[in-house]
Short mmCIF file of C-alpha atoms and ligand atoms in Angstrom, two decimals:
data_model
loop_
_atom_site.label_atom_id
_atom_site.label_comp_id
_atom_site.label_asym_id
_atom_site.label_seq_id
_atom_site.Cartn_x
_atom_site.Cartn_y
_atom_site.Cartn_z
CA MET N 121 -181.20 6.58 -39.09
CA SER N 122 -179.43 6.98 -42.64
CA LEU N 123 -178.79 3.62 -44.75
CA ALA N 124 -176.68 5.41 -46.93
CA LEU N 125 -173.16 3.86 -47.34
CA GLU N 126 -170.06 6.51 -47.14
CA LEU N 127 -168.16 6.22 -50.36
CA PRO N 128 -164.39 4.62 -49.94
CA ARG N 129 -161.98 7.08 -49.51
CA LEU N 130 -160.08 7.37 -53.26
CA GLU N 131 -156.58 8.89 -53.74
CA THR N 132 -155.15 9.69 -57.05
CA THR N 133 -151.27 9.48 -57.33
CA LEU N 134 -151.19 9.37 -60.88
CA ARG N 135 -147.56 11.23 -62.21
CA LEU N 136 -147.38 11.92 -65.72
CA PRO N 137 -149.39 14.59 -67.09
CA ALA N 138 -151.51 13.20 -70.26
CA GLN N 139 -149.13 15.05 -72.54
CA ASP N 140 -146.30 13.37 -71.53
CA GLU N 141 -147.91 10.06 -71.76
CA ARG N 142 -148.63 10.70 -75.27
CA GLN N 143 -145.24 11.91 -76.15
CA GLN N 144 -143.99 8.37 -74.76
CA LEU N 145 -146.60 6.47 -76.50
CA LEU N 146 -145.78 8.10 -79.71
CA HIS N 147 -142.06 7.84 -79.29
CA GLY N 148 -142.42 3.68 -78.82
CA LEU N 149 -144.04 3.87 -82.08
CA LEU N 150 -141.59 5.64 -83.96
CA GLN N 151 -138.88 3.39 -82.91
CA THR N 152 -137.08 0.82 -85.60
CA GLN N 153 -138.99 -1.92 -83.35
CA ALA N 154 -142.03 -0.17 -82.97
CA HIS N 155 -143.97 -0.76 -79.60
CA ILE N 156 -146.97 0.15 -77.60
CA ASP N 157 -146.69 -0.30 -73.96
CA SER N 158 -149.34 -3.39 -72.92
CA LYS N 159 -150.77 -1.17 -70.29
CA TYR N 160 -152.93 0.47 -73.10
CA PHE N 161 -154.49 -2.75 -74.02
CA TYR N 162 -157.02 -2.28 -71.06
CA ASP N 163 -159.78 0.37 -72.21
CA ASP N 164 -163.21 -0.93 -71.51
CA ARG N 165 -163.35 -2.91 -74.65
CA GLY N 166 -160.06 -4.19 -73.50
CA CYS N 167 -160.89 -5.19 -70.15
CA GLU N 168 -163.92 -7.07 -71.36
CA LEU N 169 -161.98 -8.90 -73.73
CA PHE N 170 -159.11 -9.76 -71.28
CA THR N 171 -162.39 -11.35 -68.93
CA ASP N 172 -163.25 -13.21 -71.94
CA ILE N 173 -159.31 -14.35 -72.41
CA CYS N 174 -159.29 -15.68 -68.79
CA ARG N 175 -162.14 -17.75 -69.31
CA LEU N 176 -160.72 -19.60 -72.66
CA ASP N 177 -159.90 -23.09 -72.65
CA GLU N 178 -156.54 -22.36 -73.78
CA TYR N 179 -155.49 -19.81 -71.19
CA TYR N 180 -154.79 -21.72 -68.22
CA PRO N 181 -153.11 -19.22 -65.91
CA THR N 182 -156.24 -17.42 -64.43
CA ARG N 183 -158.08 -21.14 -63.62
CA THR N 184 -154.78 -22.75 -62.43
CA GLU N 185 -154.17 -20.03 -60.32
CA ALA N 186 -157.51 -19.98 -58.93
CA GLN N 187 -157.33 -23.69 -58.39
CA ILE N 188 -154.35 -22.84 -56.31
CA PHE N 189 -155.86 -20.34 -54.10
CA SER N 190 -159.17 -22.22 -53.45
CA GLU N 191 -157.22 -25.40 -52.59
CA HIS N 192 -154.63 -23.67 -50.24
CA ARG N 193 -156.32 -20.50 -49.05
CA ASP N 194 -156.38 -21.99 -45.19
CA ALA N 195 -152.68 -22.82 -45.41
CA ILE N 196 -151.69 -19.42 -47.16
CA ALA N 197 -153.67 -17.24 -44.90
CA ALA N 198 -152.09 -19.12 -41.94
CA GLN N 199 -148.79 -17.78 -43.04
CA LEU N 200 -149.83 -14.26 -43.23
CA PRO N 201 -149.62 -11.61 -40.14
CA ARG N 202 -152.55 -11.06 -38.13
CA ASP N 203 -154.68 -7.61 -38.65
CA LEU N 204 -152.50 -7.18 -41.88
CA GLN N 205 -153.70 -4.28 -44.62
CA TRP N 206 -154.01 -6.13 -48.01
CA ILE N 207 -153.25 -4.06 -50.90
CA ASP N 208 -154.46 -5.53 -54.30
CA LEU N 209 -151.96 -4.44 -56.96
CA GLY N 210 -154.04 -4.03 -60.43
CA CYS N 211 -157.09 -4.91 -58.14
CA GLY N 212 -159.81 -4.92 -61.12
CA ASP N 213 -163.04 -5.49 -59.96
CA CYS N 214 -161.62 -6.83 -56.53
CA GLY N 215 -163.23 -9.90 -57.12
CA LYS N 216 -159.61 -11.93 -56.26
CA THR N 217 -159.60 -9.95 -53.20
CA LEU N 218 -163.17 -10.52 -52.29
CA GLN N 219 -162.48 -14.29 -51.91
CA TRP N 220 -159.69 -13.70 -49.41
CA LEU N 221 -161.94 -11.52 -46.98
CA SER N 222 -163.10 -14.20 -44.73
CA SER N 223 -159.78 -16.25 -44.49
CA ILE N 224 -157.55 -13.39 -43.56
CA LYS N 225 -159.57 -10.58 -41.88
CA PRO N 226 -157.66 -7.89 -42.85
CA ALA N 227 -157.65 -4.53 -40.70
CA ARG N 228 -158.08 -2.82 -44.00
CA VAL N 229 -158.08 -3.21 -48.11
CA ILE N 230 -156.26 -0.86 -50.25
CA GLY N 231 -157.00 -1.26 -53.98
CA VAL N 232 -154.62 0.18 -56.57
CA ASP N 233 -155.75 0.44 -60.11
CA ILE N 234 -154.74 2.42 -62.84
CA ALA N 235 -158.70 2.75 -63.67
CA GLY N 236 -160.05 5.62 -61.72
CA GLU N 237 -163.69 5.08 -62.29
CA PHE N 238 -163.46 1.36 -62.48
CA LEU N 239 -161.77 1.79 -58.95
CA GLN N 240 -164.21 3.33 -57.20
CA SER N 241 -167.02 1.31 -58.31
CA SER N 242 -164.91 -2.21 -57.06
CA MET N 243 -164.13 -0.38 -53.61
CA ILE N 244 -167.85 0.66 -53.36
CA SER N 245 -168.82 -2.91 -53.92
CA VAL N 246 -166.50 -4.18 -51.38
CA ALA N 247 -167.40 -1.76 -49.26
CA GLN N 248 -171.15 -2.81 -49.57
CA GLN N 249 -170.16 -6.47 -48.93
CA HIS N 250 -168.00 -5.87 -45.91
CA PRO N 251 -169.40 -2.70 -44.23
CA GLN N 252 -167.23 -2.64 -41.27
CA LEU N 253 -164.16 -2.84 -43.25
CA GLU N 254 -162.15 0.32 -43.94
CA CYS N 255 -161.48 0.18 -47.60
CA VAL N 256 -159.03 2.80 -49.39
CA GLY N 257 -158.78 2.94 -53.56
CA VAL N 258 -155.49 4.74 -54.83
CA VAL N 259 -155.52 5.49 -58.61
CA SER N 260 -151.83 4.91 -59.78
CA ASP N 261 -149.60 3.99 -62.32
CA PHE N 262 -148.37 1.32 -59.68
CA THR N 263 -146.15 -0.13 -62.29
CA GLN N 264 -144.16 3.05 -62.69
CA HIS N 265 -144.28 4.54 -59.41
CA LEU N 266 -145.32 2.53 -56.02
CA ASP N 267 -145.19 5.15 -53.25
CA LEU N 268 -148.06 3.75 -50.53
CA HIS N 269 -145.59 4.95 -47.64
CA ALA N 270 -147.86 7.56 -46.24
CA LEU N 271 -150.94 5.78 -46.32
CA LEU N 272 -149.82 2.56 -44.78
CA ALA N 273 -147.76 4.82 -42.02
CA GLU N 274 -151.32 5.61 -40.74
CA GLU N 275 -151.61 1.83 -39.64
CA PRO N 276 -148.10 1.44 -38.25
CA ASN N 277 -149.36 -1.70 -36.37
CA ALA N 278 -150.91 -3.62 -39.54
CA PRO N 279 -148.02 -4.59 -41.29
CA PRO N 280 -148.91 -4.88 -45.33
CA VAL N 281 -149.43 -7.75 -47.16
CA PHE N 282 -149.09 -6.87 -51.02
CA PHE N 283 -151.33 -9.25 -53.26
CA TYR N 284 -150.10 -9.40 -57.02
CA PRO N 285 -151.69 -12.19 -58.68
CA GLY N 286 -152.40 -13.40 -62.10
CA SER N 287 -149.07 -13.47 -63.29
CA SER N 288 -148.86 -9.87 -64.02
CA ILE N 289 -145.34 -9.68 -63.03
CA GLY N 290 -144.54 -11.71 -66.35
CA ASN N 291 -145.32 -8.68 -68.22
CA PHE N 292 -142.31 -7.06 -67.14
CA GLU N 293 -138.65 -7.70 -68.30
CA PRO N 294 -136.69 -9.56 -65.86
CA ARG N 295 -134.74 -6.10 -64.71
CA ALA N 296 -137.81 -4.40 -64.76
CA ALA N 297 -139.65 -6.67 -62.78
CA MET N 298 -136.64 -6.95 -59.94
CA ARG N 299 -136.87 -2.88 -59.69
CA PHE N 300 -140.54 -3.27 -59.31
CA LEU N 301 -140.28 -5.89 -56.59
CA ARG N 302 -137.75 -4.04 -54.96
CA ARG N 303 -140.21 -0.97 -54.65
CA ILE N 304 -142.42 -3.29 -52.80
CA ARG N 305 -139.61 -4.51 -50.65
CA ALA N 306 -139.05 -0.93 -49.76
CA HIS N 307 -142.82 -0.92 -48.63
CA CYS N 308 -142.37 -4.05 -46.18
CA GLY N 309 -140.53 -3.01 -42.95
CA GLU N 310 -140.16 -6.42 -40.80
CA HIS N 311 -143.35 -7.85 -41.15
CA GLY N 312 -144.94 -7.09 -44.44
CA ARG N 313 -145.13 -9.81 -47.22
CA LEU N 314 -145.75 -10.61 -50.84
CA LEU N 315 -148.30 -12.85 -52.04
CA ILE N 316 -147.50 -13.31 -56.10
CA GLY N 317 -148.42 -15.43 -58.67
CA ALA N 318 -146.33 -16.64 -61.68
CA ASP N 319 -146.40 -18.45 -64.66
CA LEU N 320 -144.35 -21.00 -65.24
CA ILE N 321 -142.17 -22.48 -68.07
CA LYS N 322 -143.61 -25.36 -69.77
CA PRO N 323 -144.13 -27.08 -73.55
CA ARG N 324 -144.19 -24.20 -76.06
CA ALA N 325 -147.56 -25.60 -78.11
CA ILE N 326 -149.60 -25.04 -74.55
CA LEU N 327 -147.99 -21.37 -74.09
CA GLU N 328 -148.48 -20.59 -77.71
CA ALA N 329 -151.97 -21.68 -77.82
CA ALA N 330 -152.88 -19.50 -74.69
CA TYR N 331 -151.64 -16.63 -76.56
CA ASP N 332 -153.39 -17.36 -79.91
CA ASP N 333 -156.77 -19.07 -79.22
CA ALA N 334 -158.97 -20.77 -81.53
CA LEU N 335 -161.50 -18.54 -81.23
CA GLY N 336 -159.44 -15.21 -81.99
CA VAL N 337 -160.17 -13.65 -78.72
CA THR N 338 -156.81 -12.91 -77.99
CA ALA N 339 -156.04 -11.48 -81.63
CA ALA N 340 -159.30 -9.15 -80.89
CA PHE N 341 -157.52 -8.36 -77.82
CA ASN N 342 -154.06 -7.46 -79.24
CA LEU N 343 -155.80 -5.43 -82.32
CA ASN N 344 -158.02 -3.41 -80.11
CA VAL N 345 -155.00 -1.83 -78.70
CA LEU N 346 -154.85 -0.19 -82.18
CA GLU N 347 -158.14 1.63 -81.42
CA VAL N 348 -156.77 3.07 -78.27
CA VAL N 349 -154.11 4.38 -79.70
CA ASN N 350 -155.84 6.06 -82.22
CA ARG N 351 -157.90 7.85 -79.66
CA GLU N 352 -154.80 8.91 -77.54
CA LEU N 353 -152.95 10.31 -80.39
CA ASP N 354 -155.82 11.03 -82.65
CA ALA N 355 -154.02 8.68 -85.20
CA ASP N 356 -155.67 6.59 -88.00
CA PHE N 357 -154.51 2.76 -87.43
CA GLN N 358 -156.91 0.27 -89.18
CA PRO N 359 -156.41 -2.88 -87.27
CA GLU N 360 -157.82 -4.64 -90.56
CA ARG N 361 -154.20 -3.93 -91.92
CA PHE N 362 -152.53 -6.16 -89.31
CA ARG N 363 -152.62 -9.40 -87.96
CA HIS N 364 -152.11 -10.65 -84.25
CA PHE N 365 -148.72 -12.82 -84.05
CA ALA N 366 -147.75 -14.36 -80.76
CA GLN N 367 -144.69 -16.51 -80.20
CA PHE N 368 -142.40 -18.27 -77.51
CA ASP N 369 -139.11 -16.80 -77.59
CA GLU N 370 -137.13 -19.71 -76.22
CA ALA N 371 -134.02 -17.76 -75.44
CA HIS N 372 -135.89 -14.98 -73.37
CA ARG N 373 -138.21 -17.35 -71.79
CA ARG N 374 -141.01 -15.43 -72.60
CA ILE N 375 -144.05 -14.97 -75.39
CA GLU N 376 -144.06 -11.98 -77.20
CA MET N 377 -147.17 -10.76 -78.87
CA HIS N 378 -146.86 -8.17 -82.03
CA LEU N 379 -149.29 -6.53 -84.39
CA ILE N 380 -147.72 -7.62 -88.19
CA ALA N 381 -148.62 -5.23 -91.09
CA ARG N 382 -150.20 -7.42 -93.62
CA GLU N 383 -149.36 -4.60 -96.36
CA ARG N 384 -147.10 -2.03 -96.77
CA HIS N 385 -148.92 1.41 -95.81
CA SER N 386 -148.33 4.54 -93.54
CA VAL N 387 -150.66 5.54 -90.44
CA SER N 388 -151.00 9.36 -89.55
CA LEU N 389 -149.81 9.51 -85.59
CA GLY N 390 -151.67 13.03 -85.03
CA ARG N 391 -151.43 15.96 -87.15
CA HIS N 392 -147.76 16.06 -87.64
CA THR N 393 -146.29 12.74 -87.78
CA ARG N 394 -146.37 9.89 -90.07
CA ARG N 395 -145.06 6.50 -89.59
CA TYR N 396 -144.40 3.84 -92.53
CA PHE N 397 -144.81 0.14 -92.09
CA GLY N 398 -143.39 -2.43 -94.36
CA LYS N 399 -145.35 -5.53 -95.26
CA ASP N 400 -144.50 -7.89 -92.11
CA GLU N 401 -143.18 -4.97 -90.08
CA GLY N 402 -144.37 -5.63 -86.47
CA ILE N 403 -145.41 -3.86 -83.68
CA LEU N 404 -144.56 -5.35 -80.38
CA THR N 405 -147.21 -4.92 -77.84
CA GLU N 406 -146.56 -7.24 -74.59
CA TYR N 407 -143.98 -9.92 -73.21
CA SER N 408 -145.14 -12.42 -70.81
CA HIS N 409 -141.90 -13.81 -69.06
CA LYS N 410 -142.26 -17.66 -67.88
CA TYR N 411 -140.38 -18.77 -65.19
CA SER N 412 -139.02 -22.05 -63.41
CA LEU N 413 -139.64 -22.17 -59.59
CA ASP N 414 -135.93 -21.71 -58.97
CA GLU N 415 -135.42 -18.61 -61.55
CA PHE N 416 -138.69 -17.09 -59.66
CA ARG N 417 -137.42 -17.89 -56.29
CA ALA N 418 -133.94 -16.23 -57.70
CA LEU N 419 -135.65 -13.28 -58.85
CA LEU N 420 -137.69 -12.37 -55.56
CA ALA N 421 -134.04 -13.14 -53.49
CA ALA N 422 -132.45 -10.76 -55.97
CA SER N 423 -135.15 -8.29 -55.34
CA GLY N 424 -134.47 -8.71 -51.34
CA LEU N 425 -137.19 -10.98 -50.54
CA ARG N 426 -137.03 -14.59 -49.28
CA CYS N 427 -139.66 -17.35 -50.59
CA SER N 428 -140.99 -18.61 -47.71
CA HIS N 429 -143.11 -21.09 -48.93
CA TYR N 430 -144.62 -21.57 -52.48
CA TRP N 431 -147.45 -23.81 -53.80
CA THR N 432 -147.95 -25.23 -57.66
CA ASP N 433 -150.76 -27.21 -59.16
CA PRO N 434 -150.32 -31.03 -59.68
CA GLN N 435 -148.86 -30.05 -63.13
CA ASP N 436 -146.21 -27.22 -62.04
CA TRP N 437 -147.98 -25.07 -64.60
CA PHE N 438 -148.47 -21.74 -62.36
CA GLY N 439 -146.71 -20.74 -58.84
CA VAL N 440 -148.04 -18.92 -55.95
CA PHE N 441 -145.31 -17.50 -53.86
CA LEU N 442 -144.93 -15.86 -50.51
CA ALA N 443 -141.95 -13.62 -49.62
CA GLU N 444 -140.40 -11.74 -46.78
CA PRO N 445 -138.08 -9.39 -46.71
CA LEU N 446 -134.77 -10.72 -46.70
C1 AVI E 92 -152.13 -9.48 -67.61
N1 AVI E 92 -151.15 -10.55 -68.24
C2 AVI E 92 -150.81 -11.34 -66.88
C3 AVI E 92 -151.44 -11.16 -69.23
C4 AVI E 92 -150.63 -12.48 -69.48
O1 AVI E 92 -150.92 -13.35 -69.81
O2 AVI E 92 -149.33 -11.98 -69.85
C5 AVI E 92 -152.06 -10.55 -70.31
C6 AVI E 92 -152.51 -11.30 -71.73
N2 AVI E 92 -151.77 -11.02 -73.20
C7 AVI E 92 -152.49 -11.78 -73.82
N3 AVI E 92 -153.30 -12.88 -73.01
C8 AVI E 92 -153.51 -12.75 -71.71
#
């Protein structure tokens, strides 16, 4: 008898060739308002730093969402369809999914993430802990292209439940968030559901501290993106010539993260391109939108989804929303 575990199935649906990705990154850096897509935060070092952020006193979203999940897990699970396919969008180490499996008893788990090697090891770990469960990994930049129709159709009697925790939806601008939610909606059929976490609006001081912590972990996370760009574009950013800046923009109801040039200087962005930065000129690296309960339900409705239930913490700092097709 063999005790070897069969490797979980892994599919790759990355669309853009690396060269096009680099062109987009370069294009963003050459705009008047230079910007870097926040997906570039998450190299190995960036993932480690993000894990550290999630443990900071000031960064309340992770632990507040975890409290909501642990307090209401059974009530949430009771609202989900039976024999579901659980799709964890941006599953990372699948740590959050693992906490749900005994309550939801899915027919199968599909982990979706952009980081292929990491995804494979996460799916192996889920399969080891739940040997009877079918596990599929999908390597995908799902924020740009989400097409799981063929995969989900393999189990026509198992409704999909999309799991998108952590308030990652806040990293989209509202119109892009709506487009993304509509793509999820298009996979739901009649019985599919979306379980999603969103960070809620709260006093500025609490928001700004969460994105500019006293230990400087968020600053290190933000500056690390320059190391990623250096590798991607063969550029020569010197992170010490920039400083981290995070501010709540009241009008757009979002935290904006920037890297601000400490002095006037130029950076080579590969062999043929230079970009000049004036003193105090910034590179936009992230938006993190905050919603009221009503605003988030309205966003779901505008995306073709009805919020059937929601759960919050006692301070209404974070919301977990269960949505179904309208
Ligand atoms: C991943 N995302 C939900 C985080 C956020 O809060 O917007 C990323 C982050 N950026 C700085 N701190 C955390």
